[in-house]
mmCIF file of C-alpha atoms and ligand atoms in Angstrom:
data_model
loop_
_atom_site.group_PDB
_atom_site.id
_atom_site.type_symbol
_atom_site.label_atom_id
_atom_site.label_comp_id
_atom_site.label_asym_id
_atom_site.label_seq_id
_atom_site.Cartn_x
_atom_site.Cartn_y
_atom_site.Cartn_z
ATOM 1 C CA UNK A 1 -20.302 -57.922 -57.096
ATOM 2 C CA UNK A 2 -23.056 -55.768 -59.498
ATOM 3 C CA UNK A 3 -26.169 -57.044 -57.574
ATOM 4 C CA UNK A 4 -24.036 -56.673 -54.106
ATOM 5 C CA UNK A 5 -23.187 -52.726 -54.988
ATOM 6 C CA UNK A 6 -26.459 -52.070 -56.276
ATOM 7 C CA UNK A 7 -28.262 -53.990 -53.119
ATOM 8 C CA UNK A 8 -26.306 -51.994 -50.958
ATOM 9 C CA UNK A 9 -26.831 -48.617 -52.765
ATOM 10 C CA UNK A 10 -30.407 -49.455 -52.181
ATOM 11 C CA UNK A 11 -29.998 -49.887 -48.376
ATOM 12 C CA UNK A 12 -27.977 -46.951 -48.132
ATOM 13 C CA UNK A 13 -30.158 -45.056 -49.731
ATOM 14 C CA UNK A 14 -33.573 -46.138 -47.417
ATOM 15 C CA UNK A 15 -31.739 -44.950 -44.751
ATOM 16 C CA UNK A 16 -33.366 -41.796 -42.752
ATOM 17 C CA UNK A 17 -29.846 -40.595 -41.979
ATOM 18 C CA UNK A 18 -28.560 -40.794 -46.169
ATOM 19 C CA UNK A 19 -32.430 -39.312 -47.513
ATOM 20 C CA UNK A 20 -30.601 -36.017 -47.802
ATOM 21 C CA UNK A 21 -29.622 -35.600 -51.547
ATOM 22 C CA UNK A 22 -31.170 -38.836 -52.375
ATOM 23 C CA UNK A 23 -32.451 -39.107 -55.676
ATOM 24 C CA UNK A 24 -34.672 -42.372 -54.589
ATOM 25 C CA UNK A 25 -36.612 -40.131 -52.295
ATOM 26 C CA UNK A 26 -38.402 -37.452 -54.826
ATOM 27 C CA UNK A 27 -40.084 -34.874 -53.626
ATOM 28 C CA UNK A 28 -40.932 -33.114 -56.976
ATOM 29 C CA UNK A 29 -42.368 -33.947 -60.877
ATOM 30 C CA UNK A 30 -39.112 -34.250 -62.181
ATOM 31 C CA UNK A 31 -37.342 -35.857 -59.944
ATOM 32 C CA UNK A 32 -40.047 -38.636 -59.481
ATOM 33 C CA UNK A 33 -39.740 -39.502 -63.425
ATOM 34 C CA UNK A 34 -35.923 -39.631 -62.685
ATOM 35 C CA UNK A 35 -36.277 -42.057 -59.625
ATOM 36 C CA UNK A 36 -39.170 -43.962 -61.394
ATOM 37 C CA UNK A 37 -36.500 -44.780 -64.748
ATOM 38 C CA UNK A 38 -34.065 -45.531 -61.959
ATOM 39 C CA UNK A 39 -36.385 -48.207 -60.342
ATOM 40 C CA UNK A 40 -37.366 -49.634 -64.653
ATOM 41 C CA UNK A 41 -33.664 -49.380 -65.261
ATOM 42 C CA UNK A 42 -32.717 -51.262 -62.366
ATOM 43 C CA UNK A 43 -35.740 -53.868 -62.708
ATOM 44 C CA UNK A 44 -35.021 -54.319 -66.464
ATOM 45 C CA UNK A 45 -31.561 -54.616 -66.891
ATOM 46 C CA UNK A 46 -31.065 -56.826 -63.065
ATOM 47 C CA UNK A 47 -33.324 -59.135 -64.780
ATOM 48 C CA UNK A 48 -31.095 -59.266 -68.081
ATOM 49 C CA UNK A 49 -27.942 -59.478 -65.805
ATOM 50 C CA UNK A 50 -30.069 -62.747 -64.013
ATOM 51 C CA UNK A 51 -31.100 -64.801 -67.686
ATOM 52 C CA UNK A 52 -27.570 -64.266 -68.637
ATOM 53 C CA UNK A 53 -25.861 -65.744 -66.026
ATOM 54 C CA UNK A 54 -28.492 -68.438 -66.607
ATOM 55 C CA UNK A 55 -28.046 -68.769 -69.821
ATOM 56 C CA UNK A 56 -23.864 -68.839 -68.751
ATOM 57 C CA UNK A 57 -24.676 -71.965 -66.828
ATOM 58 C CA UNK A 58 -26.672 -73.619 -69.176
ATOM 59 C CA UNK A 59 -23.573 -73.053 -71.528
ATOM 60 C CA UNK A 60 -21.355 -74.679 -68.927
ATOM 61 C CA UNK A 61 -23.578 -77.520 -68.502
ATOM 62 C CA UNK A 62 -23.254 -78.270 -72.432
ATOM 63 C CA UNK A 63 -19.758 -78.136 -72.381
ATOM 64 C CA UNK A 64 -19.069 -80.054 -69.699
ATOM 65 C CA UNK A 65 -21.537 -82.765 -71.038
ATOM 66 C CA UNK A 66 -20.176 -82.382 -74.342
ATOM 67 C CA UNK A 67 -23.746 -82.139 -75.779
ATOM 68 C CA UNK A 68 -25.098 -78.921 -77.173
ATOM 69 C CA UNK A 69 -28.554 -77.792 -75.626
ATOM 70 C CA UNK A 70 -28.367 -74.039 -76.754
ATOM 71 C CA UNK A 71 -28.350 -74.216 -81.020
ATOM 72 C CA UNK A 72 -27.621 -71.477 -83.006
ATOM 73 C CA UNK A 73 -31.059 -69.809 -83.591
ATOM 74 C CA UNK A 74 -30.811 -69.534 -79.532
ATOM 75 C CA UNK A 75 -28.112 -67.393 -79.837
ATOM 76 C CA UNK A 76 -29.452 -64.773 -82.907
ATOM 77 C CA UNK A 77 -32.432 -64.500 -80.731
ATOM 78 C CA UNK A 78 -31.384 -63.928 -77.253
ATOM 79 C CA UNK A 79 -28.052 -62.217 -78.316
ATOM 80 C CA UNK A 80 -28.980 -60.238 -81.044
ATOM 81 C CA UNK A 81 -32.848 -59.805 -81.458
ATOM 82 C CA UNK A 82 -34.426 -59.589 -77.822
ATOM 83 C CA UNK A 83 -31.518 -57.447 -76.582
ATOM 84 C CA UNK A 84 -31.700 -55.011 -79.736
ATOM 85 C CA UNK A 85 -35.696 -54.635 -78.582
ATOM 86 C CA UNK A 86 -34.752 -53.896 -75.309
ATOM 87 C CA UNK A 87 -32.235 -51.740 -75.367
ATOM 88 C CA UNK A 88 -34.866 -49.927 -78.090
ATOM 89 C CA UNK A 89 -37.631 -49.933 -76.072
ATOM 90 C CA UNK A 90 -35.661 -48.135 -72.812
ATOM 91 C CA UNK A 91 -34.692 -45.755 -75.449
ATOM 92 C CA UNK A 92 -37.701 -44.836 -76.651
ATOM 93 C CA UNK A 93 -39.311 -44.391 -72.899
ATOM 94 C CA UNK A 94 -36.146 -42.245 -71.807
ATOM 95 C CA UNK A 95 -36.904 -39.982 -74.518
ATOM 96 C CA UNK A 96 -40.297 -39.986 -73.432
ATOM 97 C CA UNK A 97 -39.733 -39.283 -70.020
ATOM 98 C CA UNK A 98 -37.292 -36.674 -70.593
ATOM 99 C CA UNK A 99 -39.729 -34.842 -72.474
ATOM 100 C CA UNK A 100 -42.370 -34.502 -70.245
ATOM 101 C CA UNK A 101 -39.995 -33.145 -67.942
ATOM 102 C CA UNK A 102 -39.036 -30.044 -69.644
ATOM 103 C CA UNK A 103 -42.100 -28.691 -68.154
ATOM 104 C CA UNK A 104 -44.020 -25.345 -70.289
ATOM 105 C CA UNK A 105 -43.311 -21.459 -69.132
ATOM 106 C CA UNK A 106 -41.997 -21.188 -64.899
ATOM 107 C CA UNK A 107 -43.638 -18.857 -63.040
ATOM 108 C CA UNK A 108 -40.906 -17.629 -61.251
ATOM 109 C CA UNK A 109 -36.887 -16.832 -62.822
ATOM 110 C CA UNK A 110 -34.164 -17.033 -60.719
ATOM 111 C CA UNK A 111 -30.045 -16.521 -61.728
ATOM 112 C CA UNK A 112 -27.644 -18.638 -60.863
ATOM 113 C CA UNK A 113 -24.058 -17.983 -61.510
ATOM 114 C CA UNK A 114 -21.187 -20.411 -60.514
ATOM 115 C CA UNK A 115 -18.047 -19.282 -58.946
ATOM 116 C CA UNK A 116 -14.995 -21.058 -57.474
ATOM 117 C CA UNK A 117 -16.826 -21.907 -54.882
ATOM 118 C CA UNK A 118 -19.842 -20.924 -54.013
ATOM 119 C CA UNK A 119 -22.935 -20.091 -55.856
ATOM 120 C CA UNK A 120 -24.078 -16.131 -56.609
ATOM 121 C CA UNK A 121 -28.272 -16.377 -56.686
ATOM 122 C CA UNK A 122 -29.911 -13.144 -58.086
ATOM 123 C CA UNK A 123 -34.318 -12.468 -58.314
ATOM 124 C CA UNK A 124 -34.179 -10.174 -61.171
ATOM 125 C CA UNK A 125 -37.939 -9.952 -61.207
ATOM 126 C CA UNK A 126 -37.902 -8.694 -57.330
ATOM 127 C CA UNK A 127 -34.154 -7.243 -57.198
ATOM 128 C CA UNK A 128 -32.828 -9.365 -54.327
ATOM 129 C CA UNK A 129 -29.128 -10.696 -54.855
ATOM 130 C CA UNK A 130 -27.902 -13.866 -52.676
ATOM 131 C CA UNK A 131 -25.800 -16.647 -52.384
ATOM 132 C CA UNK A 132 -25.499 -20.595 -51.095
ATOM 133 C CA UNK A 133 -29.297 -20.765 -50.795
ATOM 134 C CA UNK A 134 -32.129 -20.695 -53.098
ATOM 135 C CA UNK A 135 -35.748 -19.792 -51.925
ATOM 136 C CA UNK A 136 -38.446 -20.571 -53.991
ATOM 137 C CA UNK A 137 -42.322 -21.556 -53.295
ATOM 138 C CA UNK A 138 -43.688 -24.684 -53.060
ATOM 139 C CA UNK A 139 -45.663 -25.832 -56.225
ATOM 140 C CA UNK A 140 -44.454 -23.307 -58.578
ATOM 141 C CA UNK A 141 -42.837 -23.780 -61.601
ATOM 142 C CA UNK A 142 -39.382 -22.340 -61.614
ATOM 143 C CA UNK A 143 -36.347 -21.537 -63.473
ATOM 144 C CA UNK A 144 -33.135 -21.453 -62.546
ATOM 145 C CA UNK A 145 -31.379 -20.022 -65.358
ATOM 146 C CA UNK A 146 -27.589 -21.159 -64.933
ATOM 147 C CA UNK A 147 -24.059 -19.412 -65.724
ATOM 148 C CA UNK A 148 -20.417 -19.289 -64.928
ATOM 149 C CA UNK A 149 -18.204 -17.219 -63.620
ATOM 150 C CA UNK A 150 -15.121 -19.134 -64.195
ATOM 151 C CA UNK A 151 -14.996 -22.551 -64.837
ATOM 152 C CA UNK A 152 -17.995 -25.618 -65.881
ATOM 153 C CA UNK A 153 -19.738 -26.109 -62.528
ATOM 154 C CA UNK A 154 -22.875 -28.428 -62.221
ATOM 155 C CA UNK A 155 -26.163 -27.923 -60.271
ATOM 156 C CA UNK A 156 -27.695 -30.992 -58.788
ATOM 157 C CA UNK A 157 -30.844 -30.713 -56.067
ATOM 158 C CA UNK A 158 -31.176 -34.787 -56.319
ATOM 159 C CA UNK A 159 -34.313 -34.702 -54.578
ATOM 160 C CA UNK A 160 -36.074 -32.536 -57.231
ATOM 161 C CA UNK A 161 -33.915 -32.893 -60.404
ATOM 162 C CA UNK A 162 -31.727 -33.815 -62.608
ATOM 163 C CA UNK A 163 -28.104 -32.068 -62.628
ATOM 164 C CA UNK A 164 -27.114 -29.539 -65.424
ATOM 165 C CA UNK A 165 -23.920 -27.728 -66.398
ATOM 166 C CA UNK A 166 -23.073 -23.908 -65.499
ATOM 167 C CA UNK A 167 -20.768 -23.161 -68.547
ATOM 168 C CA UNK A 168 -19.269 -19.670 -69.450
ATOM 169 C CA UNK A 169 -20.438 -18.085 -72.332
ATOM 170 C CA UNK A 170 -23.102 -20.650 -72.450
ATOM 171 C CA UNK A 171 -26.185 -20.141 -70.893
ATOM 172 C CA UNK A 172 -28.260 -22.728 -69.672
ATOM 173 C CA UNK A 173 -31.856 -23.431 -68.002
ATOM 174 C CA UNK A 174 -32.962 -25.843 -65.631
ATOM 175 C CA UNK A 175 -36.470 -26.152 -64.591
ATOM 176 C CA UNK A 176 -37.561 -27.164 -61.199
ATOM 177 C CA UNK A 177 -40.808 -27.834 -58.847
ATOM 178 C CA UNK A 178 -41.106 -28.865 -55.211
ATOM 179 C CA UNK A 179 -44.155 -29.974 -54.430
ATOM 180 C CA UNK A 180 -43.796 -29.422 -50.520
ATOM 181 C CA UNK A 181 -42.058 -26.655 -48.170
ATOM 182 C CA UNK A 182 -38.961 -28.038 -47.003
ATOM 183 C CA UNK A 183 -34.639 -27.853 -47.312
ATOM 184 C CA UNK A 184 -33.021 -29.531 -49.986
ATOM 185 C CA UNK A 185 -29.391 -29.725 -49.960
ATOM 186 C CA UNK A 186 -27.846 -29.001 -53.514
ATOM 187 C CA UNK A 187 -24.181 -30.141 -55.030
ATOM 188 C CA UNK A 188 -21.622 -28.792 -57.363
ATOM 189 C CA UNK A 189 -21.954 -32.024 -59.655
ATOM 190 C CA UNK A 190 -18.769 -30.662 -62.251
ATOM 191 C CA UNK A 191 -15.454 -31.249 -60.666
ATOM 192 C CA UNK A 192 -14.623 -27.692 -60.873
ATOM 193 C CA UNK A 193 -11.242 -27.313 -58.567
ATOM 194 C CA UNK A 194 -10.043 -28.039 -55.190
ATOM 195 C CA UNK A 195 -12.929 -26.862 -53.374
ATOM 196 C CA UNK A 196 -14.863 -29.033 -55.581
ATOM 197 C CA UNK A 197 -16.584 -31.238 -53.122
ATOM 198 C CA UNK A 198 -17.375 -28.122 -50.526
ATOM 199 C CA UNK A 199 -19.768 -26.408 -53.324
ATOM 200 C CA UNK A 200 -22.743 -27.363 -51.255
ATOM 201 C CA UNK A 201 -26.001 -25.072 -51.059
ATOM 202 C CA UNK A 202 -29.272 -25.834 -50.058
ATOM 203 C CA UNK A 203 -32.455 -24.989 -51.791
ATOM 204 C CA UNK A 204 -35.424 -23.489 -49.449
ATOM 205 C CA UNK A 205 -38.920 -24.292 -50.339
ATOM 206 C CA UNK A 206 -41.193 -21.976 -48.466
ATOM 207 C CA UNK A 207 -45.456 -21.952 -48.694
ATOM 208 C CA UNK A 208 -46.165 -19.683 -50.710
ATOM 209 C CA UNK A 209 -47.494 -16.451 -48.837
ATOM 210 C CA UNK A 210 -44.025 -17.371 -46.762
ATOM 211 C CA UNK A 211 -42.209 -16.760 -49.938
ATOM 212 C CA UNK A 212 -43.903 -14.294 -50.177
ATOM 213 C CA UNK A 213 -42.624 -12.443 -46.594
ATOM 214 C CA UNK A 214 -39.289 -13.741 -47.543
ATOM 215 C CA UNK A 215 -38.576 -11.894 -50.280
ATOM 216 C CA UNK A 216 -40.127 -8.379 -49.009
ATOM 217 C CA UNK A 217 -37.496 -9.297 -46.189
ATOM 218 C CA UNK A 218 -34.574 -9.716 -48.247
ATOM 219 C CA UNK A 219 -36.538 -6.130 -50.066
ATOM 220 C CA UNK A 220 -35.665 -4.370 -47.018
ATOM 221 C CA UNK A 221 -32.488 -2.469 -46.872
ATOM 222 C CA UNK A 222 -30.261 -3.027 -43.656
ATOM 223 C CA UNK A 223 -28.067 0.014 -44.938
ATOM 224 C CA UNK A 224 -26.043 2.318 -42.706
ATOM 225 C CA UNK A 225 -26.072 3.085 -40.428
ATOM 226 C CA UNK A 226 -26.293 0.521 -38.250
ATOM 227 C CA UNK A 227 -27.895 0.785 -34.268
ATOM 228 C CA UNK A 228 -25.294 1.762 -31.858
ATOM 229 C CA UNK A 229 -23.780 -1.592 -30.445
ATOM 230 C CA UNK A 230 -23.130 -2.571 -34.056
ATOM 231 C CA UNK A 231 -21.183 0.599 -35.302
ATOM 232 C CA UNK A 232 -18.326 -0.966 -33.782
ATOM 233 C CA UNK A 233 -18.509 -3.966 -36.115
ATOM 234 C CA UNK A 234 -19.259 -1.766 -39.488
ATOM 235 C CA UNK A 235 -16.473 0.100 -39.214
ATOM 236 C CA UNK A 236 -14.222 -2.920 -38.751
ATOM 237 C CA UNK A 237 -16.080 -4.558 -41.606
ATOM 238 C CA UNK A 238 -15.042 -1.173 -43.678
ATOM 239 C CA UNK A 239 -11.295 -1.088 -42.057
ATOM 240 C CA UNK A 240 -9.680 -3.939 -42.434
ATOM 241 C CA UNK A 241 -10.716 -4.771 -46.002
ATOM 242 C CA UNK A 242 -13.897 -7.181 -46.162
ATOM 243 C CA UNK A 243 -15.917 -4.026 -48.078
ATOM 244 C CA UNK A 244 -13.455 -4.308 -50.909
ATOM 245 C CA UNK A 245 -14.696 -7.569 -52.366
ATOM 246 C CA UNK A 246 -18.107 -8.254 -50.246
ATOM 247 C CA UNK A 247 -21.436 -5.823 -51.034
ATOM 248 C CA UNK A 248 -23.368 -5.025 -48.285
ATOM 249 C CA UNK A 249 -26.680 -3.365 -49.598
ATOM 250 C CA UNK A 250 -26.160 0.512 -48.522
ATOM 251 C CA UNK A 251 -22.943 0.234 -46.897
ATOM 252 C CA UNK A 252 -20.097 -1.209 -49.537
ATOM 253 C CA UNK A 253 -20.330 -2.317 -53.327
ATOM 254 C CA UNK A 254 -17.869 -5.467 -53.778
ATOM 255 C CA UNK A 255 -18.236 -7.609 -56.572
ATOM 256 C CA UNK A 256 -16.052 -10.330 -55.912
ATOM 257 C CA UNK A 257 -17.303 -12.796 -52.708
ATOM 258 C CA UNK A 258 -20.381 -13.426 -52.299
ATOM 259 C CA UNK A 259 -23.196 -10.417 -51.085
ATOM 260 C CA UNK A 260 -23.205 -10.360 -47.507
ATOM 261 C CA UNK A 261 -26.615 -7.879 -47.317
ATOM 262 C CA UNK A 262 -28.200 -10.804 -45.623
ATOM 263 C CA UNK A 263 -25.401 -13.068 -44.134
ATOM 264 C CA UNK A 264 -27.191 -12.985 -41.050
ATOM 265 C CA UNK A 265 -29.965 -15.367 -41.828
ATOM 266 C CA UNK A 266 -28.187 -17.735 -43.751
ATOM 267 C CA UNK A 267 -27.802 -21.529 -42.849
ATOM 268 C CA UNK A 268 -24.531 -21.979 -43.724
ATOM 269 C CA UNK A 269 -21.544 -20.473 -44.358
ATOM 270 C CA UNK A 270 -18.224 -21.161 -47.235
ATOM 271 C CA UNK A 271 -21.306 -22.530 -49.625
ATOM 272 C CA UNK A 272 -23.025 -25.176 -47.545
ATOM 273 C CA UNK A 273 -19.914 -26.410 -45.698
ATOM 274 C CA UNK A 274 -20.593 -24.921 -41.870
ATOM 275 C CA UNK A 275 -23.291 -24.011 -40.014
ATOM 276 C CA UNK A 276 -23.684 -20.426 -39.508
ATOM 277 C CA UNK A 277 -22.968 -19.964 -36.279
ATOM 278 C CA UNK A 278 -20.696 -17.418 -34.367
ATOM 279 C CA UNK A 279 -17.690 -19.453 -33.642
ATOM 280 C CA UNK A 280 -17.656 -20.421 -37.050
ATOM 281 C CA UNK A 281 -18.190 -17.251 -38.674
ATOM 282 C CA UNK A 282 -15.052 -15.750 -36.260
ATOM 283 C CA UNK A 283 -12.790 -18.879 -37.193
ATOM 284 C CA UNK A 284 -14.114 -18.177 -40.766
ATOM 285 C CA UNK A 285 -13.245 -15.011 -40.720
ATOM 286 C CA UNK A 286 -9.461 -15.107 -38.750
ATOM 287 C CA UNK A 287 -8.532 -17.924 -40.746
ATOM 288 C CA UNK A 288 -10.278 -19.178 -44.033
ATOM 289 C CA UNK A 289 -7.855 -21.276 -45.347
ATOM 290 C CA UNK A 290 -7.507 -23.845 -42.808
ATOM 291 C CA UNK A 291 -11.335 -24.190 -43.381
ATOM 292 C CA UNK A 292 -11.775 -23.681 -46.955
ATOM 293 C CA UNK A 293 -8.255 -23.958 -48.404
ATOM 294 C CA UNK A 294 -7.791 -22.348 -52.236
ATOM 295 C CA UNK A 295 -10.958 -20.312 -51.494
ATOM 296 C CA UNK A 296 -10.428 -16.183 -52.633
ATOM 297 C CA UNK A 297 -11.079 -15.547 -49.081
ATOM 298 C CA UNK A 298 -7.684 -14.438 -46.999
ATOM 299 C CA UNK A 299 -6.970 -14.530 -43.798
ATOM 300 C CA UNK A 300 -7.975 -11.359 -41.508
ATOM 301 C CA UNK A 301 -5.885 -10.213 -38.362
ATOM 302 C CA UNK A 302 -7.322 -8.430 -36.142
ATOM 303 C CA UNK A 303 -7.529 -7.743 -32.318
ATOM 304 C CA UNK A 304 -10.194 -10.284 -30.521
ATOM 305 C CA UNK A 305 -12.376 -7.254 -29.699
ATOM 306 C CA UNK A 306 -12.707 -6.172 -32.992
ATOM 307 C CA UNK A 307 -13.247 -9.612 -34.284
ATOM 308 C CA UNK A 308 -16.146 -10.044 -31.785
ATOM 309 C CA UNK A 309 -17.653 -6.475 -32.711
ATOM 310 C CA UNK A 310 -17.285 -7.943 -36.842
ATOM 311 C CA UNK A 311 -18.893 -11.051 -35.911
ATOM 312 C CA UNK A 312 -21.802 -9.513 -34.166
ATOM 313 C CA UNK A 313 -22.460 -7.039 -36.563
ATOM 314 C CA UNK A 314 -22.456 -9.304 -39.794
ATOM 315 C CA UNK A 315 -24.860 -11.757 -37.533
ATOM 316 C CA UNK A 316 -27.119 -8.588 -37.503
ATOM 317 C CA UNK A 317 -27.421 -8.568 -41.240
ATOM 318 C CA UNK A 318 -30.418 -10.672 -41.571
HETATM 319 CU CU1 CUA B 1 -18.271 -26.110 -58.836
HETATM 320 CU CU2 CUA B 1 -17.652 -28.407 -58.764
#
C-alpha cells in the first residue's frame, strides 16, 4: 500500500500536466537539495521497508518450520545497531543539507505579509507595493522577509523552496533563487481559514534587465486623472465604496484589500484563484462571495453600465 502510494506519487508527479508546484521538478539551489533528500530519503528508507519484509518472511519461514534461522545476535544487529546508524547518518546529511541552504546576504529584499486571503508584497528598496504575485530576477539571491496580518499562514513556491510560516509578531525570512525566467505558482501551506486552499499566488521570475523595466513600470504613477473614456469608471470606483478599503496610487488610500495601483496587469485575481480577465473581474466584483466565500470583499450593486465603465477602468491600471 506504501510502495503503491509512493509509486504513484512518483507518476503523478512526472506528469507535464502536475509539474506545476512540483517539488520533484527544481528549478532553483534550494529546492534541488530538497528534491535530491527526497530522492536519498525515498531510496534509503524503500530499501529498509524491502529487507524488512524480507527479513518478515524469513521469520515466517522459521516458524512455520519450527526451526530458528534468525538467532538473537541477528536481531541486536539489524534491529538495533544498523537502524540506529541509519537513521544517524540521514540525520547528520539533513543537517548538512539544510545548512548549505540558508544561503549568505540576498541581493534583493522583498515583504511579504499574509492576510485572510491573499498575500500583500511590498519592494521597500524601490517603493512599489503589490499583491498575489512576486517578481524577482532570475539568478539573484533574494529575500522574502515574511509576516502576518492575522493569523499563521505558510509560503510554499515548491519548485524553488522549502515552505515557511508567516506568524504575527514573529518575523521570519525565507531565502530564495530561481535560476531561470519563468512562473511559479506559490501556496498558502498553513491552514489558515476557509479560504485556506484559494491562497494561491504565483511568483514571476523575469531576466534581469526585464526586472529591471518591471519595476520602473510598477515606479510609474497611473494617478488621476484618468484619460477620458475611463473617468466614467474612476468615479464609480470612488462612488460606490471600493476606494474605502482598496489604494489606488494617486487616486484613494485604503489599507484594507489588497493595492489595486496595478490590478491591470495582474494574472490572476482573489489571490491566484481566476484568471484576470473581464468577465471575471465584473462577476468578481457584483458578487464575491459566490466566488470567494468568507473573503472581506462584499458584494457591489450597481447598474450594468457602471459596472462595465468599473471594469474597464481598473483593467486600465496596469
Ligand atoms: Cu493562508 Cu492558509
Amino acid at each position: 500500500m506504501l510502495i503503491a502510494t509512493a509509486l504513484l506519487g512518483i507518476w503523478a508527479g512526472g506528469c507535464q500536466g502536475v509539474r506545476t508546484q512540483s517539488m520533484l521538478h527544481p528549478e532553483g539551489p534550494s529546492a534541488e537539495k530538497i528534491a535530491t533528500l527526497w530522492w536519498v530519503m525515498f531510496g534509503v528508507y524503500g530499501g529498509v521497508f524491502l529487507v524488512t519484509l524480507a527479513v518478515l518472511a524469513v521469520a515466517l519461514v522459521s516458524r512455520w518450520r519450527e526451526r530458528p534461522i534468525l538467532g538473537s545476535r541477528f536481531v541486536l544487529v539489524a534491529g538495533v545497531i544498523i537502524p540506529t546508524v541509519i537513521l544517524l547518518a540521514m540525520l547528520v546529511y539533513t543537517i548538512q543539507l539544510s545548512r548549505q541552504m540558508s544561503g549568505g546576504p540576498a541581493d534583493l529584499r522583498i515583504e511579504v505579509i499574509g492576510h485572510q486571503w491573499w498575500w500583500e508584497i511590498r519592494y521597500p528598496e524601490y517603493g512599489v507595493v503589490d499583491a498575489n504575485e512576486i517578481h524577482i530576477p532570475a539568478d539573484t539571491l533574494v529575500a522574502l522577509e515574511l509576516s502576518s496580518a492575522d493569523v499563521v499562514h505558510s509560503l510554499w513556491v515548491p519548485q524553488l523552496a522549502g515552505k515557511r510560516d508567516l506568524i504575527p509578531g514573529h518575523p521570519n525570512t525565507l531565502k530564495l533563487k530561481a535560476d531561470r525566467p519563468g512562473q511559479y505558482r506559490g501556496q498558502c501551506a498553513e491552514f489558515c481559514g476557509t479560504q485556506h486552499a484559494m491562497m494561491a499566488f504565483w511568483l514571476v521570475v523575469h531576466e534581469p534587465g526585464e526586472f529591471e523595466r518591471w519595476v520602473r513600470q510598477r515606479q510609474r504613477a497611473v494617478g488621476a486623472p484618468a484619460p477620458e473614456p475611463l473617468e466614467r469608471g474612476r468615479q464609480v470606483f470612488l462612488e460606490v465604496g471600493c476606494a474605502t478599503c482598496h489604494r489606488v496610487e494617486g487616486v484613494s488610500e485604503g489599507l484594507i484589500g489588497p493595492d489595486l495601483t496595478h490590478v491591470g496587469s495582474r494574472l490572476t485575481l482573489g489571490a491566484g484563484v481566476f484568471r484576470n480577465t473581464p468577465g471575471n473581474l465584473a462577476g468578481w466584483l457584483s458578487d464575491p462571495q459566490s466566488m470567494k466565500p468568507g473573503s472581506l470583499m462584499p458584494p457591489t450593486y450597481m447598474p450594468p453600465e457602471d459596472l462595465h465603465a468599473l471594469v474597464d477602468y481598473l483593467r486600465s491600471l496596469k
